[in-house]
Coordinates of C-alpha atoms in Angstrom, one line a residue:
M1 CA 0.0 0.0 0.0
F2 CA 2.8 2.4 0.8
Y3 CA 6.0 0.9 -0.7
N4 CA 5.2 1.7 -4.3
V5 CA 3.2 4.9 -3.6
P6 CA 5.1 6.9 -0.8
Q7 CA 2.7 9.8 -1.3
R8 CA 0.1 7.8 0.6
R9 CA 2.2 7.8 3.7
K10 CA 2.7 11.5 3.4
A11 CA -1.0 12.0 3.2
L12 CA -1.6 10.4 6.5
Q13 CA -2.3 12.8 9.4
S14 CA -1.3 12.4 13.1
P15 CA -2.1 9.0 14.8
S16 CA -4.9 10.6 16.8
D17 CA -6.6 12.0 13.8
E18 CA -6.4 8.7 11.9
Y19 CA -7.7 6.8 14.9
R20 CA -10.6 9.2 15.2
K21 CA -11.6 8.5 11.6
I22 CA -11.2 4.7 12.2
L23 CA -13.4 5.0 15.3
D24 CA -16.1 6.8 13.3
V25 CA -16.2 4.1 10.6
V26 CA -16.2 1.3 13.2
T27 CA -19.0 3.0 15.1
R28 CA -21.2 3.2 12.1
Y29 CA -20.6 -0.5 11.1
A30 CA -21.2 -1.6 14.7
I31 CA -24.7 0.0 14.5
H32 CA -25.5 -1.5 11.2
N33 CA -24.3 -5.1 11.9
Q34 CA -26.8 -6.4 14.3
G35 CA -25.8 -9.8 15.7
V36 CA -22.1 -9.1 15.4
A37 CA -19.9 -8.1 18.4
I38 CA -17.5 -5.4 17.5
S39 CA -14.7 -4.0 19.7
C40 CA -12.2 -1.2 18.9
K41 CA -9.6 0.3 21.2
K42 CA -6.4 2.3 20.9
T43 CA -3.0 0.7 21.4
G44 CA -2.1 0.9 25.1
S45 CA -5.6 1.8 26.2
A46 CA -7.1 -0.3 29.0
S47 CA -10.7 -0.1 27.8
P48 CA -12.2 -0.2 24.3
D49 CA -13.8 2.9 22.8
V50 CA -16.3 0.8 20.9
N51 CA -17.6 -2.4 22.5
T52 CA -20.9 -4.0 21.3
T53 CA -22.5 -7.3 22.0
A54 CA -24.0 -9.8 19.5
S55 CA -27.3 -9.9 21.3
A56 CA -27.9 -6.1 21.2
T57 CA -30.4 -4.6 18.8
I58 CA -29.7 -1.7 16.6
L59 CA -31.5 0.6 18.9
E60 CA -29.6 -0.6 22.0
T61 CA -26.3 -0.2 20.1
I62 CA -27.1 3.4 19.3
G63 CA -28.0 4.1 22.9
R64 CA -24.7 2.4 24.0
L65 CA -22.5 4.3 21.5
F66 CA -24.2 7.7 21.6
S67 CA -26.5 8.3 24.5
E68 CA -29.7 6.9 26.2
T69 CA -31.3 10.3 25.6
L70 CA -30.9 9.9 21.8
K71 CA -32.2 6.3 22.1
K72 CA -35.5 7.5 23.6
E73 CA -36.0 10.0 20.8
L74 CA -35.6 7.6 17.9
M75 CA -38.4 6.2 15.8
H76 CA -38.2 3.1 13.6
L77 CA -39.1 3.3 9.9
E78 CA -39.3 0.2 7.7
F79 CA -41.1 -0.4 4.4
T80 CA -40.7 -2.1 1.0
D81 CA -41.7 -0.7 -2.4
K82 CA -42.0 -3.5 -4.9
K83 CA -42.8 -1.2 -7.8
L84 CA -39.5 0.7 -7.5
G85 CA -37.7 -2.4 -6.2
F86 CA -36.2 -1.3 -2.9
K87 CA -36.4 -1.9 0.9
V88 CA -35.7 0.6 3.6
E89 CA -35.1 0.3 7.3
G90 CA -33.8 3.0 9.6
Y91 CA -33.9 5.0 12.8
F92 CA -34.7 8.7 12.7
S93 CA -34.8 11.3 15.5
T94 CA -38.1 12.9 16.4
A95 CA -38.9 16.6 16.7
N96 CA -37.8 16.6 20.4
Y97 CA -34.2 15.7 19.6
N98 CA -31.8 18.2 18.0
A99 CA -28.0 18.5 17.9
K100 CA -25.5 21.1 16.8
K101 CA -24.0 18.7 14.3
A102 CA -25.8 16.4 11.8
I103 CA -25.2 12.6 12.2
T104 CA -26.2 10.8 9.0
M105 CA -25.4 7.2 8.3
I106 CA -26.4 5.8 4.9
F107 CA -25.9 2.1 4.1
I108 CA -26.8 0.9 0.6
N109 CA -26.6 -2.9 0.2
N110 CA -24.8 -3.2 3.6
R111 CA -22.1 -0.8 2.5
L112 CA -21.4 2.6 4.2
V113 CA -21.7 5.2 1.4
D114 CA -22.6 8.8 0.8
C115 CA -25.6 9.6 -1.5
S116 CA -25.8 13.4 -1.6
P117 CA -29.4 13.6 -3.1
L118 CA -30.7 11.3 -0.4
R119 CA -28.8 13.0 2.5
K120 CA -29.8 16.5 1.5
S121 CA -33.4 15.6 1.0
L122 CA -33.6 14.0 4.4
E123 CA -32.0 17.0 6.0
I124 CA -34.4 19.3 4.2
T125 CA -37.4 17.3 5.4
Y126 CA -36.3 18.1 9.0
Q127 CA -35.9 21.8 8.4
S128 CA -39.6 22.5 8.9
I129 CA -39.7 21.0 12.4
L130 CA -36.3 21.7 13.9
P131 CA -35.0 25.1 15.2
K132 CA -32.5 26.8 13.0
G133 CA -29.0 25.6 13.5
N134 CA -30.1 22.2 14.9
F135 CA -29.7 18.9 13.1
P136 CA -31.2 15.4 13.3
F137 CA -29.8 11.9 13.8
I138 CA -30.4 9.7 10.8
Y139 CA -29.5 6.0 10.3
I140 CA -30.9 4.4 7.1
S141 CA -30.2 1.1 5.4
L142 CA -31.3 0.8 1.8
E143 CA -31.5 -2.5 -0.2
I144 CA -31.6 -2.2 -4.0
A145 CA -30.8 -4.8 -6.7
P146 CA -27.0 -4.5 -7.3
D147 CA -27.4 -4.1 -11.0
R148 CA -29.4 -0.9 -10.3
V149 CA -26.6 0.7 -8.3
D150 CA -23.7 2.7 -9.8
P151 CA -20.7 2.7 -7.5
N152 CA -18.4 4.4 -10.0
V153 CA -19.5 7.9 -9.4
H154 CA -16.2 8.8 -7.6
P155 CA -12.7 7.2 -7.7
N156 CA -12.9 6.4 -3.9
K157 CA -16.3 4.6 -4.4
K158 CA -17.7 6.5 -1.5
E159 CA -20.5 8.3 -3.5
V160 CA -23.1 6.1 -5.3
H161 CA -26.1 6.7 -7.5
F162 CA -28.9 4.3 -8.4
L163 CA -31.7 4.0 -11.0
D164 CA -35.0 5.7 -10.2
Q165 CA -33.0 7.8 -7.7
D166 CA -35.4 10.8 -7.6
E167 CA -38.5 8.6 -7.2
I168 CA -36.9 6.5 -4.4
V169 CA -35.7 9.5 -2.5
E170 CA -39.1 11.2 -2.8
R171 CA -40.8 8.0 -1.6
I172 CA -38.6 7.8 1.5
C173 CA -39.0 11.5 2.3
D174 CA -42.8 11.2 2.0
K175 CA -42.8 8.3 4.4
L176 CA -40.5 10.2 6.8
N177 CA -42.8 13.2 6.6
V178 CA -45.8 11.1 7.8
F179 CA -43.8 9.8 10.8
L180 CA -42.5 13.3 11.7
A181 CA -45.9 14.7 11.5
G182 CA -47.0 12.3 14.2
S183 CA -44.0 13.0 16.4
N184 CA -44.4 16.8 16.0
S185 CA -47.8 16.7 17.7
S186 CA -46.1 16.9 21.1
R187 CA -42.9 18.6 22.2
S188 CA -40.8 18.5 25.4
Y189 CA -39.3 21.8 26.7
N190 CA -36.9 22.5 29.6
V191 CA -38.5 25.1 31.9
Q192 CA -36.6 27.2 34.4
T193 CA -38.4 28.1 37.6
L194 CA -38.7 31.7 38.6
L195 CA -35.9 32.7 41.0
P196 CA -37.2 33.9 44.4
M197 CA -34.7 36.8 44.6
A198 CA -35.9 38.3 41.3
T199 CA -37.2 41.9 41.7
P200 CA -39.3 44.1 39.5
D201 CA -36.3 46.2 38.8
D202 CA -34.3 43.2 37.7
K203 CA -37.2 42.3 35.4
G204 CA -37.2 45.7 33.9
I205 CA -33.4 45.6 33.3
N206 CA -33.6 42.2 31.7
S207 CA -36.6 43.3 29.6
S208 CA -34.8 46.4 28.4
Q209 CA -31.7 44.4 27.6
T210 CA -33.7 41.8 25.7
N211 CA -35.5 44.5 23.7
T212 CA -32.2 46.1 22.9
S213 CA -30.7 42.9 21.7
Q214 CA -33.8 42.0 19.7
S215 CA -33.8 45.4 18.0
K216 CA -30.1 45.0 17.2
T217 CA -30.8 41.6 15.7
S218 CA -33.7 42.9 13.6
K219 CA -31.6 45.8 12.3
S220 CA -28.7 43.5 11.4
A221 CA -31.1 41.1 9.6
K222 CA -32.8 43.8 7.6
V223 CA -32.4 43.2 3.8
L224 CA -31.6 46.2 1.6
P225 CA -34.5 47.1 -0.7
Q226 CA -32.5 46.5 -3.9
K227 CA -31.7 43.0 -2.7
L228 CA -35.1 42.0 -1.4
V229 CA -36.8 39.2 -3.3
R230 CA -40.5 40.1 -3.4
T231 CA -41.8 37.0 -5.2
D232 CA -42.2 33.4 -4.2
H233 CA -41.6 30.8 -6.9
R234 CA -44.0 28.4 -5.1
S235 CA -46.9 30.8 -5.1
Q236 CA -50.0 30.1 -7.3
T237 CA -52.9 32.2 -8.5
L238 CA -56.6 31.4 -8.5
Q239 CA -56.6 31.6 -12.3
S240 CA -54.0 28.8 -12.4
M241 CA -56.6 26.5 -10.9
L242 CA -59.0 26.9 -13.8
R243 CA -58.4 26.8 -17.5
R244 CA -60.3 26.3 -20.7
P245 CA -59.7 23.1 -22.6
T246 CA -57.1 23.4 -25.3
G247 CA -56.5 21.7 -28.6
L248 CA -58.9 20.8 -31.3
S249 CA -62.6 20.0 -30.9
G250 CA -64.8 17.8 -33.1
D251 CA -67.0 20.7 -34.1
D252 CA -64.1 22.5 -35.7
L253 CA -62.9 19.4 -37.7
T254 CA -65.8 18.6 -39.9
P255 CA -64.3 17.6 -43.4
G256 CA -65.4 19.8 -46.2
P257 CA -64.4 21.0 -49.6
S258 CA -60.8 22.4 -49.7
N259 CA -59.2 24.6 -52.2
S260 CA -55.9 25.2 -50.5
T261 CA -53.3 23.5 -48.4
E262 CA -54.5 25.3 -45.3
D263 CA -58.1 24.1 -45.9
L264 CA -56.9 20.6 -46.6
I265 CA -55.0 20.5 -43.3
S266 CA -58.1 21.7 -41.4
S267 CA -60.4 19.1 -43.1
Q268 CA -58.0 16.2 -42.4
M269 CA -57.3 17.0 -38.8
P270 CA -58.9 14.4 -36.4
A271 CA -60.8 15.0 -33.2
L272 CA -59.0 13.9 -30.1
S273 CA -60.6 11.5 -27.7
N274 CA -59.5 13.4 -24.6
N275 CA -60.8 16.8 -25.8
S276 CA -64.2 18.3 -24.9
S277 CA -66.2 20.6 -27.0
S278 CA -67.5 22.2 -23.9
Q279 CA -66.0 25.6 -23.0
A280 CA -66.5 25.2 -19.3
P281 CA -63.4 25.8 -17.2
Q282 CA -61.5 22.6 -16.1
S283 CA -59.2 22.1 -13.2
I284 CA -55.5 21.7 -13.9
S285 CA -53.0 19.9 -11.7
H286 CA -49.7 21.6 -11.0
T287 CA -48.1 18.5 -9.6
I288 CA -48.6 16.1 -12.5
K289 CA -46.5 13.1 -11.5
I290 CA -44.8 11.4 -14.5
E291 CA -43.3 8.1 -13.5
E292 CA -40.0 7.0 -15.0
S293 CA -40.6 3.8 -16.9
R294 CA -38.6 0.7 -16.0
C295 CA -36.5 -0.1 -19.1
L296 CA -33.6 -2.6 -19.3
L297 CA -32.5 -1.5 -22.8
K298 CA -28.9 -0.2 -22.5
S299 CA -29.5 2.5 -25.2
I300 CA -32.2 4.1 -23.1
Q301 CA -30.2 3.8 -19.9
D302 CA -27.3 5.5 -21.7
L303 CA -29.7 8.3 -22.9
R304 CA -30.9 8.8 -19.3
Q305 CA -27.4 8.9 -18.0
E306 CA -26.4 11.3 -20.7
I307 CA -29.2 13.7 -19.6
K308 CA -27.9 13.6 -16.0
L309 CA -24.3 14.2 -17.1
K310 CA -25.1 17.2 -19.3
N311 CA -27.2 18.8 -16.6
D312 CA -26.1 22.4 -15.9
D313 CA -26.5 23.1 -12.2
D314 CA -26.8 26.9 -12.6
L315 CA -29.4 26.6 -15.3
E316 CA -31.3 24.0 -13.2
N317 CA -31.4 26.3 -10.3
L318 CA -32.7 29.1 -12.5
I319 CA -35.5 27.0 -13.9
R320 CA -36.4 25.2 -10.7
Y321 CA -36.8 28.4 -8.6
H322 CA -38.1 30.9 -11.2
T323 CA -41.3 32.9 -11.2
F324 CA -43.0 33.1 -14.5
V325 CA -43.5 36.7 -15.7
G326 CA -45.1 36.3 -19.1
V327 CA -44.8 35.5 -22.8
V328 CA -43.1 38.2 -24.8
D329 CA -43.7 36.8 -28.3
T330 CA -45.3 33.5 -29.1
Q331 CA -44.2 33.4 -32.7
K332 CA -40.6 34.3 -32.0
G333 CA -40.6 32.1 -28.9
Y334 CA -39.5 34.5 -26.1
S335 CA -40.7 34.5 -22.5
C336 CA -39.6 36.3 -19.3
I337 CA -39.0 34.8 -15.9
Q338 CA -37.7 36.2 -12.7
H339 CA -35.1 34.4 -10.5
E340 CA -34.4 36.1 -7.2
T341 CA -33.7 39.8 -8.1
R342 CA -32.9 39.2 -11.8
L343 CA -35.2 39.3 -14.8
H344 CA -34.3 36.9 -17.6
M345 CA -35.6 36.5 -21.1
L346 CA -35.3 33.0 -22.6
Y347 CA -36.0 31.4 -26.0
H348 CA -38.8 29.1 -24.8
F349 CA -38.9 27.0 -28.0
S350 CA -35.5 25.5 -27.1
F351 CA -36.4 24.8 -23.5
C352 CA -39.8 23.3 -24.4
E353 CA -38.2 21.0 -27.0
E354 CA -35.6 19.8 -24.5
L355 CA -38.4 19.2 -21.9
F356 CA -40.4 17.1 -24.3
Y357 CA -37.3 15.2 -25.3
Q358 CA -36.5 14.3 -21.7
L359 CA -40.1 13.4 -21.0
G360 CA -39.9 11.1 -24.0
V361 CA -36.8 9.4 -22.6
R362 CA -38.3 9.3 -19.2
Q363 CA -41.5 7.5 -20.3
F364 CA -40.0 5.2 -23.0
G365 CA -42.1 2.2 -23.6
S366 CA -45.0 3.2 -21.3
F367 CA -46.6 6.2 -23.0
D368 CA -50.3 6.9 -22.7
R369 CA -52.1 7.4 -26.0
I370 CA -54.0 10.1 -27.8
Q371 CA -56.7 8.4 -29.8
L372 CA -57.4 10.0 -33.2
K373 CA -61.0 9.9 -34.2
P374 CA -61.3 9.2 -37.1
A375 CA -58.0 7.7 -38.0
V376 CA -56.0 9.9 -40.4
P377 CA -54.8 8.7 -43.8
V378 CA -51.0 8.7 -43.7
Q379 CA -50.6 9.2 -47.4
T380 CA -52.7 12.4 -47.4
L381 CA -50.6 14.0 -44.6
V382 CA -47.3 13.0 -46.3
T383 CA -48.6 14.5 -49.6
L384 CA -49.4 17.8 -47.8
A385 CA -45.9 18.0 -46.4
V386 CA -44.2 17.1 -49.7
D387 CA -46.2 19.7 -51.5
S388 CA -45.3 22.4 -49.0
E389 CA -41.6 21.7 -49.2
P390 CA -41.0 20.0 -52.7
S391 CA -37.4 20.9 -53.1
E392 CA -36.4 19.4 -49.8
Y393 CA -38.0 16.0 -50.2
L394 CA -38.3 15.3 -54.0
D395 CA -34.5 15.2 -54.5
G396 CA -34.8 14.6 -58.3
I397 CA -37.6 12.0 -58.1
G398 CA -41.2 12.3 -58.8
R399 CA -43.7 13.6 -56.3
S400 CA -45.8 10.4 -56.1
H401 CA -42.7 8.2 -55.9
A402 CA -41.3 10.3 -53.0
V403 CA -44.7 10.1 -51.1
Q404 CA -44.7 6.3 -51.7
K405 CA -41.2 5.8 -50.4
I406 CA -41.9 7.9 -47.2
C407 CA -45.1 5.9 -46.5
E408 CA -43.4 2.6 -47.0
R409 CA -40.7 3.6 -44.5
L410 CA -43.3 4.5 -42.0
Y411 CA -45.3 1.3 -42.6
S412 CA -42.1 -0.8 -42.2
K413 CA -41.4 0.7 -38.8
A414 CA -45.0 0.6 -37.6
E415 CA -44.6 -2.3 -35.2
M416 CA -41.6 -0.8 -33.4
L417 CA -43.1 2.7 -33.2
D418 CA -46.3 1.3 -31.7
E419 CA -44.4 -0.9 -29.1
Y420 CA -42.0 1.7 -27.8
F421 CA -43.7 5.0 -28.5
S422 CA -47.5 4.3 -28.6
F423 CA -47.3 5.8 -32.1
Q424 CA -49.7 3.5 -33.9
I425 CA -49.9 3.2 -37.7
D426 CA -52.0 0.6 -39.4
P427 CA -50.2 -0.5 -42.6
A428 CA -53.3 -2.3 -43.8
S429 CA -55.5 0.7 -43.9
G430 CA -52.7 3.2 -44.2
T431 CA -53.9 5.3 -41.3
L432 CA -52.5 6.9 -38.2
I433 CA -54.5 5.8 -35.2
T434 CA -52.8 7.1 -32.0
L435 CA -50.1 9.5 -30.8
P436 CA -48.1 9.3 -27.6
V437 CA -48.9 11.6 -24.6
L438 CA -45.7 13.3 -23.4
L439 CA -47.3 15.7 -21.0
P440 CA -50.8 15.1 -19.5
E441 CA -53.3 17.8 -20.5
H442 CA -51.1 19.0 -23.3
V443 CA -52.1 18.5 -27.0
P444 CA -49.6 19.1 -29.8
N445 CA -50.3 21.5 -32.7
M446 CA -51.9 19.2 -35.3
E447 CA -51.0 21.5 -38.1
K448 CA -47.4 20.3 -37.7
L449 CA -48.4 16.6 -38.0
P450 CA -47.8 16.3 -41.8
L451 CA -44.3 17.7 -41.5
F452 CA -43.6 15.5 -38.4
L453 CA -44.5 12.3 -40.3
V454 CA -42.1 13.1 -43.2
R455 CA -39.3 14.1 -40.8
V456 CA -39.7 10.8 -38.9
A457 CA -39.2 8.9 -42.2
V458 CA -36.4 11.0 -43.6
E459 CA -34.5 12.4 -40.6
C460 CA -34.4 9.5 -38.2
D461 CA -31.3 7.3 -38.1
W462 CA -32.8 3.8 -38.5
T463 CA -29.4 2.0 -38.6
D464 CA -28.4 2.2 -34.9
E465 CA -30.7 1.5 -31.9
M466 CA -29.6 4.4 -29.7
S467 CA -29.4 6.9 -32.5
C468 CA -32.8 5.7 -33.7
F469 CA -34.5 6.3 -30.4
S470 CA -32.8 9.6 -29.8
S471 CA -33.5 11.0 -33.3
F472 CA -37.2 9.9 -33.1
L473 CA -37.7 11.5 -29.7
R474 CA -36.1 14.7 -30.9
E475 CA -38.5 14.8 -33.8
L476 CA -41.4 14.0 -31.4
A477 CA -40.2 16.8 -29.1
F478 CA -40.2 19.3 -32.0
F479 CA -43.7 18.2 -32.9
Y480 CA -45.0 18.8 -29.3
T481 CA -43.3 22.1 -28.8
P482 CA -45.9 24.9 -28.9
S483 CA -45.5 27.2 -31.9
S484 CA -48.4 29.2 -33.2
L485 CA -47.9 29.4 -37.0
P486 CA -51.1 31.2 -38.2
L487 CA -52.6 29.9 -41.5
E488 CA -53.4 32.4 -44.2
S489 CA -57.1 31.4 -44.0
M490 CA -57.3 32.2 -40.3
S491 CA -59.1 35.4 -39.2
E492 CA -57.7 38.0 -36.8
E493 CA -59.9 36.6 -34.0
Q494 CA -58.7 33.0 -34.7
I495 CA -55.1 34.1 -34.6
Q496 CA -55.6 35.9 -31.4
A497 CA -57.4 33.0 -29.8
T498 CA -54.7 30.6 -30.8
D499 CA -52.1 33.0 -29.4
E500 CA -53.9 33.2 -26.1
D501 CA -54.3 29.5 -25.9
E502 CA -50.5 29.0 -26.4
K503 CA -49.7 31.5 -23.7
E504 CA -52.0 29.7 -21.3
Q505 CA -50.3 26.4 -22.0
L506 CA -46.9 27.9 -21.4
K507 CA -47.9 29.6 -18.2
Q508 CA -50.1 27.0 -16.5
L509 CA -48.6 23.7 -17.8
I510 CA -45.3 23.8 -19.5
F511 CA -43.2 26.1 -17.3
P512 CA -44.5 24.4 -14.1
S513 CA -43.5 21.1 -15.6
M514 CA -40.0 22.5 -16.4
K515 CA -39.5 23.2 -12.7
R516 CA -40.0 19.6 -11.8
Y517 CA -38.7 17.6 -14.8
L518 CA -36.2 19.6 -16.9
A519 CA -32.5 18.9 -16.4
P520 CA -31.2 21.7 -18.7
P521 CA -27.9 21.0 -20.5
S522 CA -25.3 23.7 -20.8
D523 CA -26.2 24.1 -24.5
L524 CA -29.2 26.1 -23.4
R525 CA -27.1 28.8 -21.8
N526 CA -27.1 30.8 -25.1
D527 CA -30.9 30.8 -25.0
V528 CA -31.1 32.8 -21.8
K529 CA -30.3 36.5 -21.5
Q530 CA -30.4 38.6 -18.3
V531 CA -32.5 41.6 -19.1
T532 CA -32.0 43.5 -15.9
S533 CA -31.7 43.2 -12.1
L534 CA -33.2 45.0 -9.1
P535 CA -29.8 46.4 -8.0
E536 CA -29.3 47.8 -11.5
L537 CA -32.7 49.4 -11.6
Y538 CA -32.2 51.0 -8.1
K539 CA -29.1 52.7 -9.5
V540 CA -31.3 54.4 -12.1
F541 CA -34.6 55.0 -10.2
E542 CA -33.6 55.2 -6.6
R543 CA -33.8 59.0 -6.5
C544 CA -37.2 59.2 -8.3

């Protein structure tokens, strides 16, 4: 260990420091290994610093190694989640216990590790019940299938990650919240009796001193106006609880004679099974939970890992804790958001497309379906797209031949598209039957459907599995990204209604979903610009 690498010996600290670290590790393993007697003592010492018996329970060992006071304030948590494939057992301190230093022990598959997302989430769960500056005691043992755990996050193997990490952490914290809510119903306080020698004068002096100290504290804690954050990213409005149904309705889609491409698109668009022609307001959920599908395909696991590796922490913080200000321009794709004291303008087309791509990767193989009623002829839609962009798709061949080749490509991939993406094409009838649901309550712009079908056939890489899935999901994300492209036949009122509908979707559905599910890559940095900040505005308007 030291002969070939002398730097290791130089890295060692004093014997007392090294022994302290050894003692800490031994203590944690002594608690975890019930039924095993463990002893640890320093050379030359008469008595061991750690000494446990094989017959002791985990709770008794904690009381022996820490304190009986801690032992009395611990609650036992144990449950199994077969859906996510994990088992949890642990001891957590109640609301009555608090310490100046956090004690967190995390064992995954009987190995002492550190899992930052789990540790931080557990500590955040306690913040609402513990006084500021106080910390809990946490011992948790997590059992997960070894093939779902990644120990290669750090060279020293201390930090680990695992599949479905966000969902598992959220499930554990939810359970802990329930337990803590019960323990928080009663508190124990140390009360000092009134001293018999206390006089009114003393009380007055103490009161004045207390008031003085409180006033000093309040003055020191006062935030300058130019640095005061006046919005809360978690706040909601009453309007956000109601919205009108979006998308196409059956009454608007009655086929009729068409003399232009725009008319033909309108006549061929299907009614969607999950739409209502009623204009009554409907409730909308801001906490739509989208489960990550369980998929063993290496290509999908690689795509999910790629999303995590490309995640930009600064951008994620900006998106997760922003307050939506409004849409600047729907056709150019600009919106404004506020983050703390800064106002940013972002190109929301790029962010929406990345969100829908990541939602596609997240739900691979388990999409809900949008039923098209009636089913749409694929050849008709492909013809519309080819006619609108003839130079791009004809490539020196006849129009009918190009349409035929594109349709044949779609028919040949129909089984795979249906199985993995719920994108159902019936080769026998030549119709498109269903589309996948990427985001509940969101309906794509059906005017982009003809172009989407052609791009799937032409732009997707069908030679490699991972490239095929990735390129198809990118095209699907582009299709689902809101973009109001007014048709020439639309009236001014129709254009305005479409514009308002898109703004409503962005405000009430898409941006809230970004907060929860988007892991923005650093490529999107160029699509965000800071417009101004409160300190900068105060420099200009402070004297007004």
